[in-house]
Each structure stands twice: as C-alpha cells, then as structure tokens.
Amino acid sequence: MRQLTGYAMSAIVIAAVAFAFAPRQPAPLAVTQILADRVQVNALLSTDDRLIAVGERGTLLTSRDRGHSWQASEVGGGRAATLTGVIALSPQVLVAVGHDGWILRSQDGGQRWQETHQDASLGEPLLGVWSGDGQQVVAYGSYGKFLVSTDAGVHWTAREMPGDGAHFNGLDGGSDGRQMLVGEQGLVLRSSDGGQQWQQLPSFYNGSLFGVVRLSASRWVTYGMRGHVFTSGDFGETWQRIDVGSDQPIYGHARLPEDAGLVLVGAGSRLIRLDAQGNLVAIDQRQGLGTLTSAVGLNPRHLVVAGERGVYQGAQQRLASASQEQQP
C-alpha cells in the first residue's frame, strides 16, 4: 500500500514539474502597458484625428483621444530598430524612418505599417523624413545619407549630396521650392528649386544643428548643440543668434496652429517659445520630463511633448502636456 502511495506522489510531482516548465503562450499585455514608462520617443506627429509616436525598438503608437490612451500599431518586417522620424503625406499615408536605413509606410493612418526599405549591412541611421507635396519624399541621416522617393514612399533611390559626408539632422521647406537642410559642424545646405540643386552656405557656427524651421520664404530658424538658436530673415544669407539663457542642447520643435509661433524643446525639460517672426517670447523650465526630443501643438495653447521618459507621464499614464498661454 505504501509503495502505491509512493508511486502516486511521484506521479503528482512529475506532473507538476512538467506543467511548470511546459511552454505556454503568455497572456497579451494591454496596449497601455507596452513599455509605457520606459520607451524613448523620438518623434511625434499630429494628423486630423490622431497622434502618432515613434521611438526606440521599433515603437509605433497611435492615439485618438489627444494622448490619453495609446494603441500599438502592427509593424511588418519583424524588426526592432529605433525609429527617429515620421510624417504624414495625407491623412491616411504616413512614412516613418529609423536606424539601419529602415523605412516604413502606412496606408491606414498608422494602424498597420509595411517595410519599404532597409539596409542593416551599413548600420547607418536615418534621422529624419520630409515631403513638400505628399508625393516626393526625402529621408536623410548619418554620413550624408539622402534617399529620395517619387511615389509617396514606396520606392527609394540614393542621391549624392554636398557636405563631405556630414550627418544630416533636419530639413524643412515650402511649396515654392525653397528648402534648407542642416547637420553636424554647422552644416547648412540651401535649395531654391525643390531639392534638385543644393548650395552649401558659409559656416556661421561650429557645432551640430539638429533642426530647422521655415517660418516664411525668407525667415528661418535653426537650433542645436549648447542651446544655440539662430534666425535668418534673408533665406540663410545672414544669421543672428538668439540668447536663450542656457547651454543645454535643443532637439526638437513644434509649430503652433493658427500662426501662433514655435516651441523648441530639449534637455532639462526646457520649452522655448518663439513668435511667428522668430522672436523670443518666453522660456519655461518644466519638472520631471527629462530630455525632450519632440512636440506637437494641438492648438495655440496646448502643447504635447515627449522624449526619454516616454509617451506616458505621471500617475495617470498619459502624455506629458503643457499649456502655452498666448501672449498679448
């Protein structure tokens, strides 16, 4: 009898061990738990009806309620490379870029993404993407990498650019063909014909420039390392520095709706407000937001920001937001 009892106990133990180590499919995490407080966000985009956030390890999130809740997008290609930029070619067609020359395209407003380009052999990141007409798209990045698509991001070809292989960090332009591209070591390239020909402008700053903004055909703003901000009123012929009272780098910007100006964001949770002419309006130091990399203006008074602390902030797990009061 004792022998039978011993066999029975052994069988129970074996069954328990087998169950404990048997492979099982874990229950899926709720979308609001996807690295909400740990993922770094590198770029934000606001479309007609949603927000898009992209970041490290292939993060792609969408929100339809102004950032209060987020849903993970379906990404084709099975990669987890860091994403650095995203734009909307139309309300439905979006393009995102990132490390390893990775380019993704969505045709449903950001719910599902398909890979259209990738080059892991070089390991060179794309750092931004831009389009002036929704059809011709450029993606740019490290070591002078510059890719062009003429079919809204479906196919891509490389183009040689001036700049001696310097990193390209930011690009902006308009429908009149005037564009400006900035990068490391104070590099500024200018085009007057929609990017067909580029002219390298004389250097006026020895550090890296991370972004450029077109305020009008003549008036431009660029920013970068050590808190440097410059404005030009003659399409880059001359530049004037704006003193923002800090040497912390500036990484991103948001244009406020209704021609309400511009907000620059960067290290130290700093927000720098400029008016529509590029004049300094205000400087704000937020608490607990860490380094900010990106921002979008939902309206002239409401700015949404993101960066190293992710897209969810505080106990409510929501996007960090800051009210920007209009100046008289």
Tab-separated table of C-alpha atoms in Angstrom:
chain	number	residue	atom	x	y	z
A	1	MET	CA	0.000	0.000	0.000
A	2	ARG	CA	2.831	2.352	0.921
A	3	GLN	CA	4.506	1.507	-2.382
A	4	LEU	CA	1.371	2.503	-4.316
A	5	THR	CA	1.148	5.746	-2.345
A	6	GLY	CA	4.804	6.493	-3.196
A	7	TYR	CA	4.121	5.898	-6.908
A	8	ALA	CA	1.121	8.210	-6.772
A	9	MET	CA	3.075	11.008	-5.068
A	10	SER	CA	5.904	10.624	-7.598
A	11	ALA	CA	3.433	10.906	-10.442
A	12	ILE	CA	1.944	14.092	-8.945
A	13	VAL	CA	5.411	15.658	-8.547
A	14	ILE	CA	6.414	14.743	-12.106
A	15	ALA	CA	3.164	16.166	-13.469
A	16	ALA	CA	3.640	19.401	-11.515
A	17	VAL	CA	7.216	19.828	-12.761
A	18	ALA	CA	6.173	19.077	-16.340
A	19	PHE	CA	3.396	21.685	-16.117
A	20	ALA	CA	5.698	24.297	-14.570
A	21	PHE	CA	8.277	24.017	-17.360
A	22	ALA	CA	5.940	23.355	-20.261
A	23	PRO	CA	5.988	26.158	-22.905
A	24	ARG	CA	2.890	28.321	-22.696
A	25	GLN	CA	1.749	31.410	-24.577
A	26	PRO	CA	1.605	34.284	-22.064
A	27	ALA	CA	-1.478	36.447	-21.939
A	28	PRO	CA	-1.006	39.539	-24.104
A	29	LEU	CA	-0.300	42.797	-22.299
A	30	ALA	CA	-2.840	45.561	-22.528
A	31	VAL	CA	-1.808	48.168	-25.080
A	32	THR	CA	-1.446	50.801	-22.344
A	33	GLN	CA	1.274	48.649	-20.696
A	34	ILE	CA	3.645	48.484	-23.677
A	35	LEU	CA	6.797	49.990	-22.193
A	36	ALA	CA	4.677	52.985	-21.319
A	37	ASP	CA	7.073	54.397	-18.758
A	38	ARG	CA	10.346	53.212	-20.283
A	39	VAL	CA	10.329	53.620	-24.048
A	40	GLN	CA	12.059	56.656	-25.511
A	41	VAL	CA	10.019	58.603	-28.055
A	42	ASN	CA	11.968	60.346	-30.811
A	43	ALA	CA	9.193	61.912	-32.880
A	44	LEU	CA	5.541	62.893	-32.568
A	45	LEU	CA	3.060	63.591	-35.341
A	46	SER	CA	-0.413	65.106	-35.179
A	47	THR	CA	-2.857	64.345	-38.015
A	48	ASP	CA	-6.508	65.282	-38.409
A	49	ASP	CA	-7.796	62.716	-35.940
A	50	ARG	CA	-4.858	61.121	-34.105
A	51	LEU	CA	-1.383	61.367	-32.625
A	52	ILE	CA	1.476	59.121	-33.752
A	53	ALA	CA	4.537	58.402	-31.578
A	54	VAL	CA	7.679	56.590	-32.771
A	55	GLY	CA	10.790	55.627	-30.840
A	56	GLU	CA	13.242	53.016	-29.669
A	57	ARG	CA	12.998	49.315	-30.548
A	58	GLY	CA	10.517	49.958	-33.338
A	59	THR	CA	7.907	51.612	-31.119
A	60	LEU	CA	4.882	52.815	-33.102
A	61	LEU	CA	1.866	54.016	-31.137
A	62	THR	CA	-1.325	55.828	-32.103
A	63	SER	CA	-3.818	57.806	-30.037
A	64	ARG	CA	-7.291	59.020	-30.997
A	65	ASP	CA	-8.030	60.875	-27.756
A	66	ARG	CA	-5.305	63.536	-27.707
A	67	GLY	CA	-2.821	61.228	-25.995
A	68	HIS	CA	-4.881	59.946	-23.079
A	69	SER	CA	-4.683	56.347	-24.330
A	70	TRP	CA	-2.488	54.624	-26.894
A	71	GLN	CA	-2.614	51.584	-29.157
A	72	ALA	CA	0.311	49.676	-30.618
A	73	SER	CA	0.481	49.526	-34.406
A	74	GLU	CA	1.160	46.429	-36.480
A	75	VAL	CA	4.643	46.610	-37.993
A	76	GLY	CA	5.745	44.457	-40.920
A	77	GLY	CA	9.320	43.267	-41.360
A	78	GLY	CA	9.813	41.737	-37.913
A	79	ARG	CA	12.490	44.258	-36.877
A	80	ALA	CA	13.025	46.269	-33.726
A	81	ALA	CA	15.264	49.086	-34.962
A	82	THR	CA	14.902	52.510	-33.393
A	83	LEU	CA	12.615	54.895	-35.271
A	84	THR	CA	13.608	58.554	-35.470
A	85	GLY	CA	11.074	60.398	-37.651
A	86	VAL	CA	7.537	60.264	-39.028
A	87	ILE	CA	5.478	62.406	-41.429
A	88	ALA	CA	2.007	62.389	-42.957
A	89	LEU	CA	1.786	62.538	-46.756
A	90	SER	CA	-2.006	62.553	-46.441
A	91	PRO	CA	-4.426	61.748	-43.602
A	92	GLN	CA	-4.011	58.056	-44.420
A	93	VAL	CA	-0.493	57.706	-45.898
A	94	LEU	CA	2.349	58.011	-43.373
A	95	VAL	CA	6.093	57.335	-43.599
A	96	ALA	CA	8.448	56.578	-40.693
A	97	VAL	CA	12.251	56.188	-40.769
A	98	GLY	CA	14.919	54.914	-38.407
A	99	HIS	CA	18.146	53.057	-37.834
A	100	ASP	CA	19.613	50.571	-40.338
A	101	GLY	CA	18.071	52.575	-43.156
A	102	TRP	CA	14.657	51.329	-42.048
A	103	ILE	CA	11.659	52.941	-43.761
A	104	LEU	CA	8.036	52.030	-43.020
A	105	ARG	CA	4.873	53.112	-44.791
A	106	SER	CA	1.247	53.080	-43.632
A	107	GLN	CA	-1.850	53.430	-45.801
A	108	ASP	CA	-4.427	53.415	-43.000
A	109	GLY	CA	-3.416	56.346	-40.829
A	110	GLY	CA	-0.831	54.444	-38.791
A	111	GLN	CA	-2.662	51.272	-37.749
A	112	ARG	CA	-0.539	48.950	-39.926
A	113	TRP	CA	2.923	49.543	-41.394
A	114	GLN	CA	4.831	47.872	-44.210
A	115	GLU	CA	8.599	47.932	-44.726
A	116	THR	CA	9.684	49.659	-47.950
A	117	HIS	CA	13.437	49.997	-47.373
A	118	GLN	CA	16.106	48.581	-45.075
A	119	ASP	CA	19.907	48.287	-45.091
A	120	ALA	CA	21.263	46.660	-41.952
A	121	SER	CA	24.641	45.928	-43.567
A	122	LEU	CA	25.756	49.545	-43.168
A	123	GLY	CA	24.036	50.115	-39.833
A	124	GLU	CA	23.605	53.803	-40.640
A	125	PRO	CA	20.563	55.515	-39.136
A	126	LEU	CA	18.157	57.713	-40.991
A	127	LEU	CA	17.443	60.716	-38.779
A	128	GLY	CA	14.508	62.395	-40.466
A	129	VAL	CA	11.964	62.397	-43.276
A	130	TRP	CA	10.279	65.256	-45.146
A	131	SER	CA	7.889	65.931	-48.023
A	132	GLY	CA	6.553	69.123	-49.503
A	133	ASP	CA	3.822	67.748	-51.738
A	134	GLY	CA	2.907	64.310	-50.402
A	135	GLN	CA	4.416	62.582	-53.442
A	136	GLN	CA	8.148	63.300	-53.471
A	137	VAL	CA	9.664	62.282	-50.133
A	138	VAL	CA	13.230	62.523	-48.843
A	139	ALA	CA	14.807	60.579	-45.991
A	140	TYR	CA	18.157	61.741	-44.624
A	141	GLY	CA	20.623	60.852	-41.919
A	142	SER	CA	24.116	59.852	-40.897
A	143	TYR	CA	27.185	60.228	-43.111
A	144	GLY	CA	25.348	62.252	-45.716
A	145	LYS	CA	22.771	59.553	-46.428
A	146	PHE	CA	19.977	61.009	-48.568
A	147	LEU	CA	17.209	58.873	-50.109
A	148	VAL	CA	14.519	60.103	-52.493
A	149	SER	CA	11.106	58.636	-53.344
A	150	THR	CA	8.931	59.949	-56.162
A	151	ASP	CA	5.969	57.652	-55.456
A	152	ALA	CA	4.979	58.631	-51.908
A	153	GLY	CA	7.489	56.408	-50.148
A	154	VAL	CA	7.011	53.121	-51.995
A	155	HIS	CA	10.424	53.007	-53.739
A	156	TRP	CA	13.673	54.741	-52.787
A	157	THR	CA	16.923	55.719	-54.520
A	158	ALA	CA	20.102	57.187	-53.036
A	159	ARG	CA	21.319	60.641	-54.055
A	160	GLU	CA	24.788	62.125	-53.657
A	161	MET	CA	24.796	65.350	-51.654
A	162	PRO	CA	27.341	68.041	-50.789
A	163	GLY	CA	28.604	68.196	-47.215
A	164	ASP	CA	31.548	65.764	-47.225
A	165	GLY	CA	29.567	63.006	-45.550
A	166	ALA	CA	28.420	65.034	-42.560
A	167	HIS	CA	25.321	63.866	-40.707
A	168	PHE	CA	22.064	65.446	-41.905
A	169	ASN	CA	19.809	66.182	-38.923
A	170	GLY	CA	16.917	68.388	-40.049
A	171	LEU	CA	15.142	69.623	-43.171
A	172	ASP	CA	12.251	71.965	-43.908
A	173	GLY	CA	10.857	73.789	-46.920
A	174	GLY	CA	7.821	75.024	-48.778
A	175	SER	CA	5.808	74.688	-51.979
A	176	ASP	CA	7.829	77.458	-53.648
A	177	GLY	CA	10.856	75.162	-53.853
A	178	ARG	CA	12.867	76.794	-51.069
A	179	GLN	CA	14.352	74.172	-48.736
A	180	MET	CA	17.050	74.087	-46.085
A	181	LEU	CA	18.984	71.103	-44.698
A	182	VAL	CA	21.141	71.293	-41.545
A	183	GLY	CA	23.590	68.944	-39.888
A	184	GLU	CA	26.768	68.487	-37.908
A	185	GLN	CA	29.620	71.012	-37.687
A	186	GLY	CA	27.252	73.857	-38.540
A	187	LEU	CA	26.405	72.458	-41.962
A	188	VAL	CA	23.623	74.319	-43.793
A	189	LEU	CA	22.554	73.431	-47.338
A	190	ARG	CA	20.042	75.518	-49.289
A	191	SER	CA	17.919	74.757	-52.350
A	192	SER	CA	15.710	77.089	-54.375
A	193	ASP	CA	14.397	74.524	-56.857
A	194	GLY	CA	12.689	71.889	-54.736
A	195	GLY	CA	15.851	69.989	-53.854
A	196	GLN	CA	17.232	69.453	-57.336
A	197	GLN	CA	20.353	71.549	-56.652
A	198	TRP	CA	21.890	72.293	-53.257
A	199	GLN	CA	24.244	75.070	-52.204
A	200	GLN	CA	26.403	74.836	-49.081
A	201	LEU	CA	26.255	78.103	-47.144
A	202	PRO	CA	29.245	79.627	-45.351
A	203	SER	CA	29.593	78.294	-41.817
A	204	PHE	CA	28.381	80.555	-39.004
A	205	TYR	CA	28.507	78.004	-36.144
A	206	ASN	CA	30.973	75.227	-35.366
A	207	GLY	CA	28.583	72.859	-33.578
A	208	SER	CA	25.871	70.468	-34.694
A	209	LEU	CA	22.497	71.806	-35.775
A	210	PHE	CA	19.633	69.425	-35.006
A	211	GLY	CA	16.657	71.121	-36.656
A	212	VAL	CA	15.500	73.872	-38.983
A	213	VAL	CA	12.108	75.543	-39.355
A	214	ARG	CA	10.742	77.635	-42.197
A	215	LEU	CA	8.610	80.497	-40.856
A	216	SER	CA	8.232	82.162	-44.272
A	217	ALA	CA	10.043	82.158	-47.608
A	218	SER	CA	12.712	84.441	-46.150
A	219	ARG	CA	12.573	83.824	-42.403
A	220	TRP	CA	14.074	80.635	-40.945
A	221	VAL	CA	15.102	79.283	-37.534
A	222	THR	CA	17.755	76.657	-36.788
A	223	TYR	CA	18.859	75.193	-33.444
A	224	GLY	CA	21.186	72.612	-31.939
A	225	MET	CA	24.027	71.979	-29.549
A	226	ARG	CA	24.745	74.018	-26.419
A	227	GLY	CA	21.441	75.871	-26.595
A	228	HIS	CA	22.264	77.641	-29.838
A	229	VAL	CA	19.326	79.151	-31.727
A	230	PHE	CA	19.745	81.240	-34.872
A	231	THR	CA	17.312	83.151	-37.054
A	232	SER	CA	17.652	84.385	-40.620
A	233	GLY	CA	15.474	86.927	-42.393
A	234	ASP	CA	17.080	86.510	-45.828
A	235	PHE	CA	16.868	82.778	-46.584
A	236	GLY	CA	20.153	81.970	-44.904
A	237	GLU	CA	22.360	84.730	-46.242
A	238	THR	CA	22.922	86.022	-42.706
A	239	TRP	CA	22.116	84.620	-39.266
A	240	GLN	CA	21.585	86.146	-35.829
A	241	ARG	CA	21.883	84.229	-32.591
A	242	ILE	CA	19.070	84.276	-30.018
A	243	ASP	CA	20.237	84.060	-26.403
A	244	VAL	CA	18.025	81.515	-24.631
A	245	GLY	CA	19.947	81.608	-21.350
A	246	SER	CA	21.196	78.018	-21.352
A	247	ASP	CA	23.839	75.809	-22.942
A	248	GLN	CA	21.634	72.698	-22.913
A	249	PRO	CA	21.067	71.166	-26.376
A	250	ILE	CA	17.800	71.658	-28.247
A	251	TYR	CA	16.486	68.596	-30.069
A	252	GLY	CA	13.033	69.280	-31.486
A	253	HIS	CA	10.278	71.769	-32.183
A	254	ALA	CA	6.558	72.196	-32.730
A	255	ARG	CA	4.815	74.762	-34.882
A	256	LEU	CA	1.736	76.037	-33.099
A	257	PRO	CA	-1.548	76.217	-35.048
A	258	GLU	CA	-3.102	79.481	-36.197
A	259	ASP	CA	0.318	81.018	-36.868
A	260	ALA	CA	0.881	81.275	-33.107
A	261	GLY	CA	4.614	80.712	-33.353
A	262	LEU	CA	7.059	77.980	-32.487
A	263	VAL	CA	8.173	75.997	-29.432
A	264	LEU	CA	11.643	74.451	-29.142
A	265	VAL	CA	12.285	71.522	-26.756
A	266	GLY	CA	15.426	69.845	-25.482
A	267	ALA	CA	17.473	68.780	-22.484
A	268	GLY	CA	16.459	69.770	-18.982
A	269	SER	CA	12.728	69.788	-19.771
A	270	ARG	CA	13.070	73.258	-21.301
A	271	LEU	CA	10.443	74.863	-23.545
A	272	ILE	CA	11.481	77.899	-25.590
A	273	ARG	CA	8.671	79.893	-27.190
A	274	LEU	CA	9.221	81.994	-30.327
A	275	ASP	CA	6.636	84.065	-32.152
A	276	ALA	CA	5.771	83.736	-35.847
A	277	GLN	CA	8.688	86.032	-36.744
A	278	GLY	CA	11.214	84.030	-34.742
A	279	ASN	CA	11.449	86.472	-31.827
A	280	LEU	CA	11.917	85.076	-28.320
A	281	VAL	CA	8.687	85.187	-26.285
A	282	ALA	CA	9.254	83.020	-23.205
A	283	ILE	CA	11.388	80.277	-21.658
A	284	ASP	CA	9.846	77.654	-19.381
A	285	GLN	CA	11.532	75.005	-17.226
A	286	ARG	CA	9.251	72.013	-16.585
A	287	GLN	CA	9.842	69.465	-13.849
A	288	GLY	CA	10.291	65.731	-14.264
A	289	LEU	CA	10.070	65.467	-18.058
A	290	GLY	CA	13.750	64.691	-18.651
A	291	THR	CA	15.233	65.316	-22.076
A	292	LEU	CA	12.562	66.242	-24.604
A	293	THR	CA	13.023	65.240	-28.231
A	294	SER	CA	9.735	66.155	-29.880
A	295	ALA	CA	6.492	68.067	-29.568
A	296	VAL	CA	3.205	68.810	-31.344
A	297	GLY	CA	0.798	71.685	-30.885
A	298	LEU	CA	-2.805	70.552	-30.594
A	299	ASN	CA	-3.974	74.178	-30.504
A	300	PRO	CA	-2.276	77.532	-29.811
A	301	ARG	CA	-2.484	76.943	-26.037
A	302	HIS	CA	-1.894	73.213	-25.745
A	303	LEU	CA	1.476	71.590	-26.440
A	304	VAL	CA	2.159	67.842	-26.188
A	305	VAL	CA	5.772	66.798	-25.606
A	306	ALA	CA	7.696	63.528	-25.388
A	307	GLY	CA	11.223	62.223	-25.033
A	308	GLU	CA	13.368	59.986	-22.848
A	309	ARG	CA	10.575	59.450	-20.294
A	310	GLY	CA	8.260	58.070	-22.971
A	311	VAL	CA	4.779	58.964	-24.061
A	312	TYR	CA	3.112	58.261	-20.731
A	313	GLN	CA	3.770	60.577	-17.834
A	314	GLY	CA	2.712	60.688	-14.200
A	315	ALA	CA	0.286	58.545	-12.270
A	316	GLN	CA	-2.372	58.875	-14.944
A	317	GLN	CA	-0.046	57.302	-17.578
A	318	ARG	CA	-0.691	59.930	-20.178
A	319	LEU	CA	1.358	62.100	-22.468
A	320	ALA	CA	3.093	64.997	-20.794
A	321	SER	CA	1.362	68.218	-21.778
A	322	ALA	CA	1.949	71.867	-21.086
A	323	SER	CA	-0.433	74.755	-21.583
A	324	GLN	CA	1.164	77.534	-23.584
A	325	GLU	CA	-0.639	80.790	-22.793
A	326	GLN	CA	-0.872	83.166	-25.730
A	327	GLN	CA	0.990	86.389	-25.330
A	328	PRO	CA	-0.884	89.696	-25.763
